């Protein structure tokens, strides 16, 4: 459904651009042309209607997109909280480091190596999620500037 809406909006914009940009080709003869404008009132009305329809579709899509921001923010916060947790918190970087230290003390270097790879993956994930949080904050600010639609989308359309 979203693809057809985008395609319709894009088609409307292209039709409006074609209607507005299609003027008669006139050779430069030095005298002004007295031919009537190629753009009639009907074409202007159709272009306006297409632009309004595209604006409505864009507003609807923006509303759907902005409705997802709180869900994404919750997921990001949860993941960052888990990664930054203490050594007793399952899934945290500190907990994996504590497990590595325990396995080394017990004389299990193979397990410590395996856990070291897990630790490296989590440490690499931390800056990605942090950047995602700052990007999501920018999106949240953008969503605050968008006009509110007449009806709130459910996200299931």
PDB file of C-alpha atoms in Angstrom:
ATOM      1  CA  UNK A   1       0.000   0.000   0.000  1.00  0.00           C
ATOM      2  CA  UNK A   2       2.821   2.395   0.864  1.00  0.00           C
ATOM      3  CA  UNK A   3       4.536   1.785  -2.463  1.00  0.00           C
ATOM      4  CA  UNK A   4       1.405   2.583  -4.431  1.00  0.00           C
ATOM      5  CA  UNK A   5       0.910   5.767  -2.392  1.00  0.00           C
ATOM      6  CA  UNK A   6       4.498   6.825  -3.030  1.00  0.00           C
ATOM      7  CA  UNK A   7       4.182   5.967  -6.710  1.00  0.00           C
ATOM      8  CA  UNK A   8       0.954   7.941  -6.927  1.00  0.00           C
ATOM      9  CA  UNK A   9       2.527  10.917  -5.163  1.00  0.00           C
ATOM     10  CA  UNK A  10       5.590  10.771  -7.394  1.00  0.00           C
ATOM     11  CA  UNK A  11       3.396  10.529 -10.490  1.00  0.00           C
ATOM     12  CA  UNK A  12       1.369  13.512  -9.361  1.00  0.00           C
ATOM     13  CA  UNK A  13       4.486  15.569  -8.747  1.00  0.00           C
ATOM     14  CA  UNK A  14       5.918  14.599 -12.138  1.00  0.00           C
ATOM     15  CA  UNK A  15       2.626  15.406 -13.851  1.00  0.00           C
ATOM     16  CA  UNK A  16       2.520  18.783 -12.128  1.00  0.00           C
ATOM     17  CA  UNK A  17       6.110  19.507 -13.104  1.00  0.00           C
ATOM     18  CA  UNK A  18       5.423  18.491 -16.692  1.00  0.00           C
ATOM     19  CA  UNK A  19       2.296  20.628 -16.819  1.00  0.00           C
ATOM     20  CA  UNK A  20       4.032  23.653 -15.341  1.00  0.00           C
ATOM     21  CA  UNK A  21       7.231  23.294 -17.345  1.00  0.00           C
ATOM     22  CA  UNK A  22       5.716  22.496 -20.743  1.00  0.00           C
ATOM     23  CA  UNK A  23       5.637  25.767 -22.604  1.00  0.00           C
ATOM     24  CA  UNK A  24       5.728  26.354 -26.347  1.00  0.00           C
ATOM     25  CA  UNK A  25       9.134  26.371 -27.991  1.00  0.00           C
ATOM     26  CA  UNK A  26       9.592  29.812 -29.519  1.00  0.00           C
ATOM     27  CA  UNK A  27      12.442  30.830 -31.773  1.00  0.00           C
ATOM     28  CA  UNK A  28      14.078  34.135 -30.910  1.00  0.00           C
ATOM     29  CA  UNK A  29      12.799  36.330 -33.746  1.00  0.00           C
ATOM     30  CA  UNK A  30      13.012  39.567 -31.857  1.00  0.00           C
ATOM     31  CA  UNK A  31       9.228  40.071 -31.845  1.00  0.00           C
ATOM     32  CA  UNK A  32       7.073  38.997 -28.936  1.00  0.00           C
ATOM     33  CA  UNK A  33       4.750  36.074 -29.518  1.00  0.00           C
ATOM     34  CA  UNK A  34       1.018  36.723 -29.412  1.00  0.00           C
ATOM     35  CA  UNK A  35       0.121  33.000 -29.167  1.00  0.00           C
ATOM     36  CA  UNK A  36      -2.087  32.044 -26.210  1.00  0.00           C
ATOM     37  CA  UNK A  37      -0.451  30.350 -23.271  1.00  0.00           C
ATOM     38  CA  UNK A  38      -0.162  26.588 -23.659  1.00  0.00           C
ATOM     39  CA  UNK A  39      -1.145  26.177 -20.059  1.00  0.00           C
ATOM     40  CA  UNK A  40      -4.901  26.358 -19.606  1.00  0.00           C
ATOM     41  CA  UNK A  41      -6.880  26.847 -16.445  1.00  0.00           C
ATOM     42  CA  UNK A  42      -7.808  23.151 -16.453  1.00  0.00           C
ATOM     43  CA  UNK A  43      -4.137  22.139 -16.525  1.00  0.00           C
ATOM     44  CA  UNK A  44      -3.346  24.508 -13.653  1.00  0.00           C
ATOM     45  CA  UNK A  45      -6.290  23.162 -11.666  1.00  0.00           C
ATOM     46  CA  UNK A  46      -5.176  19.567 -12.299  1.00  0.00           C
ATOM     47  CA  UNK A  47      -1.628  20.427 -11.250  1.00  0.00           C
ATOM     48  CA  UNK A  48      -2.846  22.047  -8.028  1.00  0.00           C
ATOM     49  CA  UNK A  49      -5.054  19.054  -7.269  1.00  0.00           C
ATOM     50  CA  UNK A  50      -2.162  16.651  -7.882  1.00  0.00           C
ATOM     51  CA  UNK A  51       0.121  18.705  -5.649  1.00  0.00           C
ATOM     52  CA  UNK A  52      -2.484  18.758  -2.864  1.00  0.00           C
ATOM     53  CA  UNK A  53      -2.884  14.992  -3.137  1.00  0.00           C
ATOM     54  CA  UNK A  54       0.892  14.527  -2.965  1.00  0.00           C
ATOM     55  CA  UNK A  55       1.075  16.798   0.098  1.00  0.00           C
ATOM     56  CA  UNK A  56      -1.643  14.785   1.845  1.00  0.00           C
ATOM     57  CA  UNK A  57       0.157  11.528   1.062  1.00  0.00           C
ATOM     58  CA  UNK A  58       3.452  12.948   2.325  1.00  0.00           C
ATOM     59  CA  UNK A  59       1.806  14.138   5.544  1.00  0.00           C
ATOM     60  CA  UNK A  60       0.234  10.726   6.059  1.00  0.00           C
ATOM     61  CA  UNK A  61       3.570   8.975   5.515  1.00  0.00           C
ATOM     62  CA  UNK A  62       5.347  11.392   7.851  1.00  0.00           C
ATOM     63  CA  UNK A  63       2.721  10.724  10.514  1.00  0.00           C
ATOM     64  CA  UNK A  64       3.227   6.967  10.171  1.00  0.00           C
ATOM     65  CA  UNK A  65       6.984   7.401  10.367  1.00  0.00           C
ATOM     66  CA  UNK A  66       6.797   9.698  13.385  1.00  0.00           C
ATOM     67  CA  UNK A  67       4.448   7.282  15.152  1.00  0.00           C
ATOM     68  CA  UNK A  68       7.329   4.760  15.206  1.00  0.00           C
ATOM     69  CA  UNK A  69       9.803   7.125  16.902  1.00  0.00           C
ATOM     70  CA  UNK A  70       8.729   6.395  20.528  1.00  0.00           C
ATOM     71  CA  UNK A  71       8.975   2.635  19.916  1.00  0.00           C
ATOM     72  CA  UNK A  72      12.443   2.981  18.430  1.00  0.00           C
ATOM     73  CA  UNK A  73      13.528   5.263  21.242  1.00  0.00           C
ATOM     74  CA  UNK A  74      12.401   2.715  23.829  1.00  0.00           C
ATOM     75  CA  UNK A  75      14.308  -0.081  22.089  1.00  0.00           C
ATOM     76  CA  UNK A  76      17.479   2.006  21.793  1.00  0.00           C
ATOM     77  CA  UNK A  77      17.344   3.078  25.436  1.00  0.00           C
ATOM     78  CA  UNK A  78      16.816  -0.506  26.555  1.00  0.00           C
ATOM     79  CA  UNK A  79      19.786  -1.764  24.518  1.00  0.00           C
ATOM     80  CA  UNK A  80      22.068   1.035  25.727  1.00  0.00           C
ATOM     81  CA  UNK A  81      21.028   0.478  29.344  1.00  0.00           C
ATOM     82  CA  UNK A  82      21.796  -3.205  29.019  1.00  0.00           C
ATOM     83  CA  UNK A  83      25.218  -2.670  27.410  1.00  0.00           C
ATOM     84  CA  UNK A  84      26.225  -0.023  29.944  1.00  0.00           C
ATOM     85  CA  UNK A  85      25.020  -2.056  32.942  1.00  0.00           C
ATOM     86  CA  UNK A  86      27.172  -3.318  35.792  1.00  0.00           C
ATOM     87  CA  UNK A  87      28.990  -6.622  36.101  1.00  0.00           C
ATOM     88  CA  UNK A  88      25.897  -8.245  37.644  1.00  0.00           C
ATOM     89  CA  UNK A  89      23.610  -7.179  34.761  1.00  0.00           C
ATOM     90  CA  UNK A  90      23.153  -9.876  32.122  1.00  0.00           C
ATOM     91  CA  UNK A  91      24.235  -8.767  28.652  1.00  0.00           C
ATOM     92  CA  UNK A  92      26.377  -5.840  29.768  1.00  0.00           C
ATOM     93  CA  UNK A  93      29.922  -5.245  28.631  1.00  0.00           C
ATOM     94  CA  UNK A  94      31.084  -5.336  32.250  1.00  0.00           C
ATOM     95  CA  UNK A  95      29.404  -8.736  32.805  1.00  0.00           C
ATOM     96  CA  UNK A  96      31.149 -10.254  29.791  1.00  0.00           C
ATOM     97  CA  UNK A  97      34.472  -8.847  30.998  1.00  0.00           C
ATOM     98  CA  UNK A  98      33.863 -10.386  34.432  1.00  0.00           C
ATOM     99  CA  UNK A  99      33.121 -13.755  32.798  1.00  0.00           C
ATOM    100  CA  UNK A 100      36.365 -13.519  30.809  1.00  0.00           C
ATOM    101  CA  UNK A 101      38.321 -12.807  33.979  1.00  0.00           C
ATOM    102  CA  UNK A 102      36.651 -15.771  35.743  1.00  0.00           C
ATOM    103  CA  UNK A 103      37.397 -18.156  32.886  1.00  0.00           C
ATOM    104  CA  UNK A 104      41.034 -17.072  32.752  1.00  0.00           C
ATOM    105  CA  UNK A 105      41.343 -17.596  36.526  1.00  0.00           C
ATOM    106  CA  UNK A 106      39.849 -21.074  36.162  1.00  0.00           C
ATOM    107  CA  UNK A 107      42.360 -21.919  33.413  1.00  0.00           C
ATOM    108  CA  UNK A 108      39.946 -22.026  30.455  1.00  0.00           C
ATOM    109  CA  UNK A 109      41.649 -19.884  27.797  1.00  0.00           C
ATOM    110  CA  UNK A 110      39.459 -21.233  24.956  1.00  0.00           C
ATOM    111  CA  UNK A 111      36.287 -20.075  26.668  1.00  0.00           C
ATOM    112  CA  UNK A 112      37.941 -16.760  27.530  1.00  0.00           C
ATOM    113  CA  UNK A 113      38.815 -16.305  23.824  1.00  0.00           C
ATOM    114  CA  UNK A 114      35.236 -17.058  22.796  1.00  0.00           C
ATOM    115  CA  UNK A 115      33.925 -14.569  25.347  1.00  0.00           C
ATOM    116  CA  UNK A 116      36.539 -12.046  24.154  1.00  0.00           C
ATOM    117  CA  UNK A 117      34.969 -12.157  20.689  1.00  0.00           C
ATOM    118  CA  UNK A 118      31.569 -11.575  22.255  1.00  0.00           C
ATOM    119  CA  UNK A 119      32.992  -8.651  24.223  1.00  0.00           C
ATOM    120  CA  UNK A 120      34.483  -7.122  21.064  1.00  0.00           C
ATOM    121  CA  UNK A 121      31.118  -7.363  19.297  1.00  0.00           C
ATOM    122  CA  UNK A 122      29.326  -5.610  22.157  1.00  0.00           C
ATOM    123  CA  UNK A 123      31.961  -2.912  22.381  1.00  0.00           C
ATOM    124  CA  UNK A 124      31.608  -2.317  18.634  1.00  0.00           C
ATOM    125  CA  UNK A 125      27.831  -2.087  19.008  1.00  0.00           C
ATOM    126  CA  UNK A 126      27.970   0.626  21.665  1.00  0.00           C
ATOM    127  CA  UNK A 127      29.078   3.551  19.404  1.00  0.00           C
ATOM    128  CA  UNK A 128      26.605   2.479  16.718  1.00  0.00           C
ATOM    129  CA  UNK A 129      23.710   2.588  19.172  1.00  0.00           C
ATOM    130  CA  UNK A 130      24.929   5.873  20.646  1.00  0.00           C
ATOM    131  CA  UNK A 131      25.020   7.450  17.175  1.00  0.00           C
ATOM    132  CA  UNK A 132      21.585   5.976  16.474  1.00  0.00           C
ATOM    133  CA  UNK A 133      20.263   7.676  19.600  1.00  0.00           C
ATOM    134  CA  UNK A 134      21.565  11.092  18.498  1.00  0.00           C
ATOM    135  CA  UNK A 135      20.145  10.506  15.009  1.00  0.00           C
ATOM    136  CA  UNK A 136      16.807   9.500  16.493  1.00  0.00           C
ATOM    137  CA  UNK A 137      16.782  12.674  18.590  1.00  0.00           C
ATOM    138  CA  UNK A 138      17.189  14.672  15.365  1.00  0.00           C
ATOM    139  CA  UNK A 139      14.298  12.745  13.798  1.00  0.00           C
ATOM    140  CA  UNK A 140      12.204  13.388  16.901  1.00  0.00           C
ATOM    141  CA  UNK A 141      12.838  17.129  16.540  1.00  0.00           C
ATOM    142  CA  UNK A 142      11.899  16.945  12.844  1.00  0.00           C
ATOM    143  CA  UNK A 143       8.678  15.115  13.700  1.00  0.00           C
ATOM    144  CA  UNK A 144       7.793  17.855  16.174  1.00  0.00           C
ATOM    145  CA  UNK A 145       7.832  20.376  13.309  1.00  0.00           C
ATOM    146  CA  UNK A 146       5.523  18.326  11.066  1.00  0.00           C
ATOM    147  CA  UNK A 147       1.836  19.221  10.866  1.00  0.00           C
ATOM    148  CA  UNK A 148      -0.494  16.850  12.663  1.00  0.00           C
ATOM    149  CA  UNK A 149      -2.766  14.812  10.360  1.00  0.00           C
ATOM    150  CA  UNK A 150      -6.534  14.911  10.682  1.00  0.00           C
ATOM    151  CA  UNK A 151      -6.519  11.344  12.016  1.00  0.00           C
ATOM    152  CA  UNK A 152      -3.676   9.524  13.712  1.00  0.00           C
ATOM    153  CA  UNK A 153      -2.486   6.500  11.705  1.00  0.00           C
ATOM    154  CA  UNK A 154      -2.486   3.165  13.479  1.00  0.00           C
ATOM    155  CA  UNK A 155       0.582   1.910  11.613  1.00  0.00           C
ATOM    156  CA  UNK A 156      -1.370  -1.127  10.412  1.00  0.00           C
ATOM    157  CA  UNK A 157      -2.538   0.376   7.141  1.00  0.00           C
TER     158      UNK A 157
END
